[in-house]
PDB file of C-alpha atoms and ligand atoms in Angstrom:
ATOM      1  CA  MET V   1      43.130  73.848 141.681  1.00 88.00           C
ATOM      2  CA  LEU V   2      46.358  75.006 143.365  1.00 95.00           C
ATOM      3  CA  ALA V   3      46.698  77.641 140.634  1.00 97.00           C
ATOM      4  CA  GLU V   4      43.183  78.923 141.341  1.00 97.00           C
ATOM      5  CA  LYS V   5      43.806  79.126 145.074  1.00 98.00           C
ATOM      6  CA  TYR V   6      47.088  80.914 144.412  1.00 98.00           C
ATOM      7  CA  ASP V   7      45.404  83.484 142.172  1.00 98.00           C
ATOM      8  CA  SER V   8      42.682  84.029 144.722  1.00 98.00           C
ATOM      9  CA  VAL V   9      45.151  84.540 147.613  1.00 98.00           C
ATOM     10  CA  CYS V  10      47.180  86.982 145.490  1.00 98.00           C
ATOM     11  CA  GLN V  11      43.968  88.843 144.695  1.00 98.00           C
ATOM     12  CA  GLN V  12      43.003  88.870 148.376  1.00 98.00           C
ATOM     13  CA  ILE V  13      46.378  90.426 149.225  1.00 98.00           C
ATOM     14  CA  ARG V  14      46.004  93.045 146.469  1.00 98.00           C
ATOM     15  CA  ASN V  15      42.507  93.919 147.689  1.00 98.00           C
ATOM     16  CA  ALA V  16      43.713  94.233 151.286  1.00 98.00           C
ATOM     17  CA  CYS V  17      46.546  96.516 150.157  1.00 98.00           C
ATOM     18  CA  LYS V  18      44.124  98.673 148.218  1.00 98.00           C
ATOM     19  CA  ALA V  19      41.747  98.915 151.184  1.00 98.00           C
ATOM     20  CA  ALA V  20      44.687  99.952 153.370  1.00 98.00           C
ATOM     21  CA  GLY V  21      45.985 102.517 150.859  1.00 98.00           C
ATOM     22  CA  ARG V  22      49.202 100.530 150.376  1.00 98.00           C
ATOM     23  CA  ASP V  23      51.016  99.454 147.207  1.00 98.00           C
ATOM     24  CA  ALA V  24      50.569  95.771 146.381  1.00 96.00           C
ATOM     25  CA  ASP V  25      54.341  95.306 146.179  1.00 96.00           C
ATOM     26  CA  GLU V  26      54.745  96.263 149.846  1.00 97.00           C
ATOM     27  CA  VAL V  27      53.406  92.857 150.923  1.00 98.00           C
ATOM     28  CA  GLN V  28      55.179  89.600 150.157  1.00 98.00           C
ATOM     29  CA  LEU V  29      53.385  86.258 150.170  1.00 98.00           C
ATOM     30  CA  LEU V  30      55.186  83.514 152.076  1.00 99.00           C
ATOM     31  CA  ALA V  31      53.632  80.163 151.123  1.00 98.00           C
ATOM     32  CA  VAL V  32      53.624  77.953 154.228  1.00 98.00           C
ATOM     33  CA  SER V  33      54.257  74.464 152.877  1.00 98.00           C
ATOM     34  CA  LYS V  34      54.557  72.471 156.124  1.00 97.00           C
ATOM     35  CA  THR V  35      53.040  68.964 155.767  1.00 96.00           C
ATOM     36  CA  ARG V  36      52.856  69.487 151.973  1.00 97.00           C
ATOM     37  CA  ALA V  37      54.692  67.318 149.462  1.00 97.00           C
ATOM     38  CA  ALA V  38      57.671  68.613 147.508  1.00 98.00           C
ATOM     39  CA  ASP V  39      55.598  68.173 144.381  1.00 97.00           C
ATOM     40  CA  GLU V  40      52.991  70.663 145.636  1.00 97.00           C
ATOM     41  CA  VAL V  41      55.768  73.186 146.267  1.00 98.00           C
ATOM     42  CA  ARG V  42      56.977  72.578 142.718  1.00 98.00           C
ATOM     43  CA  GLN V  43      53.466  73.172 141.374  1.00 98.00           C
ATOM     44  CA  LEU V  44      53.156  76.421 143.286  1.00 98.00           C
ATOM     45  CA  HIS V  45      56.543  77.517 142.012  1.00 98.00           C
ATOM     46  CA  ASN V  46      55.226  76.903 138.494  1.00 98.00           C
ATOM     47  CA  CYS V  47      52.465  79.400 139.340  1.00 97.00           C
ATOM     48  CA  GLY V  48      55.117  82.012 140.136  1.00 98.00           C
ATOM     49  CA  GLN V  49      55.707  81.593 143.893  1.00 98.00           C
ATOM     50  CA  THR V  50      59.313  81.558 145.128  1.00 98.00           C
ATOM     51  CA  ALA V  51      59.222  82.038 148.932  1.00 98.00           C
ATOM     52  CA  PHE V  52      58.225  79.062 151.099  1.00 98.00           C
ATOM     53  CA  GLY V  53      57.917  78.707 154.884  1.00 98.00           C
ATOM     54  CA  GLU V  54      58.534  75.540 156.870  1.00 98.00           C
ATOM     55  CA  ASN V  55      58.114  74.645 160.566  1.00 97.00           C
ATOM     56  CA  TYR V  56      59.617  71.189 160.953  1.00 97.00           C
ATOM     57  CA  LEU V  57      63.326  70.939 160.317  1.00 97.00           C
ATOM     58  CA  GLN V  58      63.709  67.397 158.992  1.00 97.00           C
ATOM     59  CA  GLU V  59      60.680  67.694 156.747  1.00 97.00           C
ATOM     60  CA  ALA V  60      62.021  71.007 155.437  1.00 98.00           C
ATOM     61  CA  LEU V  61      65.526  69.674 154.762  1.00 98.00           C
ATOM     62  CA  ASP V  62      64.095  66.768 152.757  1.00 98.00           C
ATOM     63  CA  LYS V  63      62.048  69.186 150.650  1.00 98.00           C
ATOM     64  CA  ILE V  64      64.928  71.621 150.140  1.00 98.00           C
ATOM     65  CA  GLU V  65      67.058  68.712 148.915  1.00 98.00           C
ATOM     66  CA  ALA V  66      64.325  67.420 146.591  1.00 98.00           C
ATOM     67  CA  LEU V  67      63.785  70.896 145.085  1.00 98.00           C
ATOM     68  CA  GLN V  68      67.414  71.972 144.683  1.00 98.00           C
ATOM     69  CA  ASP V  69      66.888  72.501 140.967  1.00 98.00           C
ATOM     70  CA  LEU V  70      64.481  75.411 141.655  1.00 98.00           C
ATOM     71  CA  PRO V  71      65.525  78.940 142.687  1.00 98.00           C
ATOM     72  CA  LEU V  72      63.456  78.954 145.891  1.00 98.00           C
ATOM     73  CA  GLU V  73      63.786  81.113 149.007  1.00 98.00           C
ATOM     74  CA  TRP V  74      63.293  79.129 152.241  1.00 98.00           C
ATOM     75  CA  HIS V  75      62.033  80.651 155.486  1.00 98.00           C
ATOM     76  CA  PHE V  76      62.160  78.785 158.800  1.00 98.00           C
ATOM     77  CA  ILE V  77      59.107  79.751 160.874  1.00 98.00           C
ATOM     78  CA  GLY V  78      58.895  77.011 163.540  1.00 97.00           C
ATOM     79  CA  PRO V  79      60.166  76.622 167.088  1.00 96.00           C
ATOM     80  CA  ILE V  80      63.976  76.220 167.212  1.00 97.00           C
ATOM     81  CA  GLN V  81      65.912  73.839 169.451  1.00 95.00           C
ATOM     82  CA  SER V  82      69.414  75.117 170.139  1.00 94.00           C
ATOM     83  CA  ASN V  83      71.041  71.837 169.027  1.00 96.00           C
ATOM     84  CA  LYS V  84      69.347  72.154 165.612  1.00 96.00           C
ATOM     85  CA  THR V  85      70.606  75.573 164.578  1.00 98.00           C
ATOM     86  CA  ARG V  86      73.385  74.429 162.216  1.00 98.00           C
ATOM     87  CA  PRO V  87      71.204  72.962 159.445  1.00 98.00           C
ATOM     88  CA  ILE V  88      68.949  76.014 159.735  1.00 98.00           C
ATOM     89  CA  ALA V  89      71.926  78.369 159.323  1.00 98.00           C
ATOM     90  CA  GLU V  90      73.153  76.325 156.361  1.00 98.00           C
ATOM     91  CA  SER V  91      69.922  75.764 154.429  1.00 98.00           C
ATOM     92  CA  PHE V  92      67.578  78.724 154.946  1.00 98.00           C
ATOM     93  CA  ASN V  93      67.489  82.328 153.699  1.00 98.00           C
ATOM     94  CA  TRP V  94      65.323  83.609 156.538  1.00 98.00           C
ATOM     95  CA  VAL V  95      64.428  82.641 160.127  1.00 98.00           C
ATOM     96  CA  HIS V  96      61.273  84.260 161.572  1.00 98.00           C
ATOM     97  CA  SER V  97      61.179  82.492 164.919  1.00 98.00           C
ATOM     98  CA  VAL V  98      64.212  83.695 166.876  1.00 98.00           C
ATOM     99  CA  ASP V  99      63.185  84.451 170.451  1.00 97.00           C
ATOM    100  CA  ARG V 100      66.421  84.318 172.437  1.00 97.00           C
ATOM    101  CA  LEU V 101      70.003  85.486 172.107  1.00 98.00           C
ATOM    102  CA  LYS V 102      71.495  82.004 172.398  1.00 98.00           C
ATOM    103  CA  ILE V 103      69.751  80.894 169.216  1.00 98.00           C
ATOM    104  CA  ALA V 104      70.743  84.039 167.316  1.00 98.00           C
ATOM    105  CA  ARG V 105      74.399  83.668 168.391  1.00 98.00           C
ATOM    106  CA  ARG V 106      74.532  80.075 167.209  1.00 98.00           C
ATOM    107  CA  LEU V 107      72.903  80.956 163.891  1.00 98.00           C
ATOM    108  CA  SER V 108      75.446  83.735 163.400  1.00 98.00           C
ATOM    109  CA  GLU V 109      78.411  81.462 164.269  1.00 98.00           C
ATOM    110  CA  GLN V 110      77.158  78.630 162.073  1.00 98.00           C
ATOM    111  CA  ARG V 111      76.147  80.683 159.033  1.00 98.00           C
ATOM    112  CA  PRO V 112      78.480  79.812 156.134  1.00 98.00           C
ATOM    113  CA  ASP V 113      80.265  82.994 154.956  1.00 96.00           C
ATOM    114  CA  ALA V 114      79.584  82.185 151.321  1.00 97.00           C
ATOM    115  CA  LEU V 115      75.827  82.498 151.865  1.00 97.00           C
ATOM    116  CA  GLY V 116      75.914  86.056 153.214  1.00 97.00           C
ATOM    117  CA  PRO V 117      74.045  87.170 156.334  1.00 98.00           C
ATOM    118  CA  LEU V 118      70.997  85.222 157.482  1.00 98.00           C
ATOM    119  CA  ASN V 119      67.801  87.312 157.569  1.00 98.00           C
ATOM    120  CA  ILE V 120      66.205  87.203 161.008  1.00 98.00           C
ATOM    121  CA  CYS V 121      62.936  88.283 162.556  1.00 98.00           C
ATOM    122  CA  LEU V 122      62.414  88.233 166.304  1.00 98.00           C
ATOM    123  CA  GLN V 123      59.259  86.383 167.286  1.00 98.00           C
ATOM    124  CA  VAL V 124      57.239  88.340 169.804  1.00 98.00           C
ATOM    125  CA  ASN V 125      54.598  86.738 171.988  1.00 96.00           C
ATOM    126  CA  ILE V 126      52.142  89.563 171.451  1.00 94.00           C
ATOM    127  CA  SER V 127      49.097  87.920 173.047  1.00 89.00           C
ATOM    128  CA  GLY V 128      51.031  86.983 176.192  1.00 78.00           C
ATOM    129  CA  GLU V 129      50.078  83.303 176.024  1.00 73.00           C
ATOM    130  CA  ASP V 130      52.106  81.030 178.304  1.00 68.00           C
ATOM    131  CA  SER V 131      52.286  78.184 175.822  1.00 62.00           C
ATOM    132  CA  LYS V 132      53.474  80.136 172.813  1.00 69.00           C
ATOM    133  CA  SER V 133      57.019  80.657 171.713  1.00 86.00           C
ATOM    134  CA  GLY V 134      58.258  84.192 171.300  1.00 95.00           C
ATOM    135  CA  CYS V 135      59.795  86.700 173.637  1.00 95.00           C
ATOM    136  CA  LEU V 136      57.734  89.166 175.631  1.00 95.00           C
ATOM    137  CA  PRO V 137      57.244  92.622 174.109  1.00 96.00           C
ATOM    138  CA  GLU V 138      59.236  94.238 176.934  1.00 96.00           C
ATOM    139  CA  GLU V 139      62.212  91.958 176.166  1.00 96.00           C
ATOM    140  CA  VAL V 140      62.311  92.911 172.487  1.00 98.00           C
ATOM    141  CA  PRO V 141      64.326  96.181 172.585  1.00 98.00           C
ATOM    142  CA  GLU V 142      67.350  94.657 174.344  1.00 98.00           C
ATOM    143  CA  LEU V 143      67.247  91.441 172.311  1.00 98.00           C
ATOM    144  CA  ALA V 144      66.989  93.436 169.077  1.00 98.00           C
ATOM    145  CA  ARG V 145      70.049  95.501 169.996  1.00 98.00           C
ATOM    146  CA  GLU V 146      72.077  92.364 170.771  1.00 98.00           C
ATOM    147  CA  VAL V 147      70.965  90.424 167.692  1.00 98.00           C
ATOM    148  CA  ALA V 148      71.546  93.389 165.377  1.00 98.00           C
ATOM    149  CA  ALA V 149      75.188  93.460 166.517  1.00 98.00           C
ATOM    150  CA  LEU V 150      75.913  89.841 165.463  1.00 98.00           C
ATOM    151  CA  PRO V 151      78.165  89.551 162.406  1.00 97.00           C
ATOM    152  CA  ASN V 152      76.427  86.996 160.167  1.00 98.00           C
ATOM    153  CA  ILE V 153      72.889  88.066 160.901  1.00 98.00           C
ATOM    154  CA  GLN V 154      70.778  90.729 159.246  1.00 98.00           C
ATOM    155  CA  LEU V 155      68.047  91.679 161.687  1.00 98.00           C
ATOM    156  CA  ARG V 156      65.011  92.510 159.528  1.00 98.00           C
ATOM    157  CA  GLY V 157      62.126  92.953 161.959  1.00 98.00           C
ATOM    158  CA  LEU V 158      59.446  91.212 164.004  1.00 98.00           C
ATOM    159  CA  MET V 159      57.206  88.178 163.619  1.00 98.00           C
ATOM    160  CA  ALA V 160      54.022  87.489 165.572  1.00 97.00           C
ATOM    161  CA  ILE V 161      51.401  84.746 165.775  1.00 96.00           C
ATOM    162  CA  PRO V 162      48.505  86.241 167.740  1.00 95.00           C
ATOM    163  CA  GLU V 163      46.015  84.147 169.627  1.00 92.00           C
ATOM    164  CA  PRO V 164      43.228  83.000 167.257  1.00 92.00           C
ATOM    165  CA  GLU V 165      40.609  85.748 167.060  1.00 94.00           C
ATOM    166  CA  THR V 166      37.753  86.133 164.591  1.00 95.00           C
ATOM    167  CA  ASP V 167      36.734  89.730 165.303  1.00 97.00           C
ATOM    168  CA  PRO V 168      38.545  91.951 162.746  1.00 96.00           C
ATOM    169  CA  ALA V 169      38.761  94.947 165.083  1.00 97.00           C
ATOM    170  CA  ARG V 170      40.440  92.862 167.757  1.00 97.00           C
ATOM    171  CA  GLN V 171      42.753  91.264 165.187  1.00 97.00           C
ATOM    172  CA  ARG V 172      43.807  94.747 164.144  1.00 98.00           C
ATOM    173  CA  ALA V 173      44.339  95.947 167.695  1.00 98.00           C
ATOM    174  CA  THR V 174      46.833  93.135 168.302  1.00 97.00           C
ATOM    175  CA  PHE V 175      48.692  93.679 165.020  1.00 98.00           C
ATOM    176  CA  ALA V 176      48.807  97.403 165.802  1.00 98.00           C
ATOM    177  CA  ARG V 177      50.776  96.604 168.975  1.00 98.00           C
ATOM    178  CA  VAL V 178      53.365  94.722 166.893  1.00 98.00           C
ATOM    179  CA  ARG V 179      53.605  97.660 164.494  1.00 98.00           C
ATOM    180  CA  GLU V 180      54.065 100.127 167.358  1.00 98.00           C
ATOM    181  CA  LEU V 181      56.809  97.967 168.846  1.00 98.00           C
ATOM    182  CA  MET V 182      58.526  97.913 165.452  1.00 98.00           C
ATOM    183  CA  THR V 183      58.237 101.704 165.107  1.00 98.00           C
ATOM    184  CA  SER V 184      59.876 102.199 168.488  1.00 98.00           C
ATOM    185  CA  LEU V 185      62.752  99.859 167.519  1.00 98.00           C
ATOM    186  CA  GLN V 186      63.311 101.733 164.263  1.00 98.00           C
ATOM    187  CA  ALA V 187      64.427 104.810 166.209  1.00 98.00           C
ATOM    188  CA  ASP V 188      67.702 102.973 166.983  1.00 97.00           C
ATOM    189  CA  LEU V 189      67.606 100.392 164.180  1.00 98.00           C
ATOM    190  CA  PRO V 190      66.379 102.216 161.064  1.00 98.00           C
ATOM    191  CA  GLN V 191      67.346  99.236 158.861  1.00 97.00           C
ATOM    192  CA  LEU V 192      64.387  97.196 160.140  1.00 98.00           C
ATOM    193  CA  ASP V 193      61.925  96.737 157.287  1.00 98.00           C
ATOM    194  CA  THR V 194      59.922  93.562 157.937  1.00 98.00           C
ATOM    195  CA  LEU V 195      56.731  92.823 159.835  1.00 98.00           C
ATOM    196  CA  SER V 196      55.939  89.123 159.428  1.00 98.00           C
ATOM    197  CA  MET V 197      52.305  88.854 160.484  1.00 98.00           C
ATOM    198  CA  GLY V 198      49.007  87.623 159.098  1.00 98.00           C
ATOM    199  CA  MET V 199      47.919  84.068 158.250  1.00 98.00           C
ATOM    200  CA  SER V 200      44.957  82.641 156.305  1.00 97.00           C
ATOM    201  CA  GLY V 201      42.376  83.868 158.833  1.00 96.00           C
ATOM    202  CA  ASP V 202      43.646  87.375 159.523  1.00 97.00           C
ATOM    203  CA  LEU V 203      45.681  88.604 156.586  1.00 98.00           C
ATOM    204  CA  GLU V 204      43.450  91.645 155.897  1.00 98.00           C
ATOM    205  CA  ALA V 205      43.855  92.921 159.463  1.00 98.00           C
ATOM    206  CA  ALA V 206      47.610  92.315 159.343  1.00 98.00           C
ATOM    207  CA  ILE V 207      47.991  94.181 156.051  1.00 98.00           C
ATOM    208  CA  ALA V 208      45.897  97.068 157.399  1.00 98.00           C
ATOM    209  CA  GLU V 209      48.392  97.328 160.282  1.00 98.00           C
ATOM    210  CA  GLY V 210      51.533  97.248 158.163  1.00 98.00           C
ATOM    211  CA  ALA V 211      52.451  93.589 157.536  1.00 98.00           C
ATOM    212  CA  SER V 212      55.181  93.199 154.922  1.00 98.00           C
ATOM    213  CA  ILE V 213      55.186  89.373 154.851  1.00 98.00           C
ATOM    214  CA  VAL V 214      51.981  87.362 155.239  1.00 98.00           C
ATOM    215  CA  ARG V 215      52.457  83.639 155.980  1.00 98.00           C
ATOM    216  CA  ILE V 216      49.716  81.677 154.256  1.00 98.00           C
ATOM    217  CA  GLY V 217      49.189  77.896 154.378  1.00 98.00           C
ATOM    218  CA  THR V 218      45.564  76.735 154.486  1.00 97.00           C
ATOM    219  CA  ALA V 219      44.174  79.304 152.033  1.00 98.00           C
ATOM    220  CA  LEU V 220      46.704  78.083 149.433  1.00 98.00           C
ATOM    221  CA  PHE V 221      46.941  74.354 150.025  1.00 96.00           C
ATOM    222  CA  GLY V 222      43.703  73.514 151.862  1.00 94.00           C
ATOM    223  CA  PRO V 223      43.474  71.978 155.354  1.00 93.00           C
ATOM    224  CA  ARG V 224      46.556  70.235 156.726  1.00 90.00           C
ATOM    225  CA  HIS V 225      46.639  66.563 157.632  1.00 81.00           C
ATOM    226  CA  TYR V 226      49.254  65.622 160.157  1.00 74.00           C
ATOM    227  CA  PRO V 227      50.862  62.200 159.764  1.00 64.00           C
ATOM    228  CA  ASN V 228      50.858  61.760 163.545  1.00 54.00           C
ATOM    229  CA  THR V 229      49.795  63.803 166.535  1.00 49.00           C
ATOM    230  CA  SER V 230      53.335  64.440 167.761  1.00 50.00           C
ATOM    231  CA  ALA V 231      53.949  66.400 164.552  1.00 49.00           C
ATOM    232  CA  LYS V 232      51.261  68.967 165.396  1.00 50.00           C
ATOM    233  CA  PRO V 233      52.613  72.481 165.449  1.00 53.00           C
ATOM    234  CA  GLN V 234      52.641  74.691 168.491  1.00 47.00           C
ATOM    235  CA  ALA V 235      51.213  77.399 166.323  1.00 45.00           C
TER     236      ALA V 235
HETATM  237  C1  LIG B 301      51.171  77.031 159.944  1.00 86.96           C
HETATM  238  C2  LIG B 301      51.670  78.420 160.082  1.00 86.96           C
HETATM  239  C3  LIG B 301      51.188  79.455 159.261  1.00 86.96           C
HETATM  240  C4  LIG B 301      50.100  79.270 158.223  1.00 86.96           C
HETATM  241  O1  LIG B 301      48.857  79.228 158.836  1.00 86.96           O
HETATM  242  P1  LIG B 301      47.489  79.139 157.969  1.00 86.96           P
HETATM  243  O2  LIG B 301      46.446  79.473 158.968  1.00 86.96           O
HETATM  244  O3  LIG B 301      47.416  77.727 157.484  1.00 86.96           O
HETATM  245  O4  LIG B 301      47.584  80.113 156.872  1.00 86.96           O
HETATM  246  C5  LIG B 301      51.753  80.714 159.404  1.00 86.96           C
HETATM  247  N1  LIG B 301      52.718  80.954 160.315  1.00 86.96           N
HETATM  248  C6  LIG B 301      53.203  79.996 161.124  1.00 86.96           C
HETATM  249  C7  LIG B 301      54.275  80.328 162.102  1.00 86.96           C
HETATM  250  C8  LIG B 301      52.685  78.708 161.047  1.00 86.96           C
HETATM  251  O5  LIG B 301      53.154  77.774 161.879  1.00 86.96           O
END
């Protein structure tokens, strides 16, 4: 069941790449395992998946601990409180949800040297929603310059979670704005290589506009069930 869903998502990504005239290896699947048991992550790893995304720190740390025997790559994709940066810096390979300098500085200071630089994407609030995390597009160039200069951070690119939208043309228009922002940053920061955008409902549009990581939960694992309402994500 999980194996079938995994194959079908991989196929969907390959088809989207083909339709966009891109190579299939230009797009990485990040399996979003929030609310899912460690055993489901293990099953998906058995199917060949190595990169997993988590939103809730304590839940993630428990899973990372339980799955230490597997060579997994962990990506933090949820909102970050500044007093919770240390375990993120110590336990993750990537953080997609950095939206202010204070958080990036703490992650850089707290990153253990032995682990090498932490890969970072800046989260941009591309739909301009008040309630969403992410910095405003006009704040991105300065923040990117400052974050790129931090010692234990490797700035990789941008992450966006657009407002839910079912019309493919409008999905694409929003992702195109993220891509254009990235292109303008690359003039000064040519090392940027990652656009983290596209979820279960809009991965084709994201891939058409240049996504290099798609973050997929529901299409892999089925609908999420939250243990309590306070655990509901902001995104
Ligand atoms: C939950 C989540 C996803 C996965 O969303 P699906 O619609 O279930 O694929 C992707 N990105 C972020 C930041 C999330 O919080």
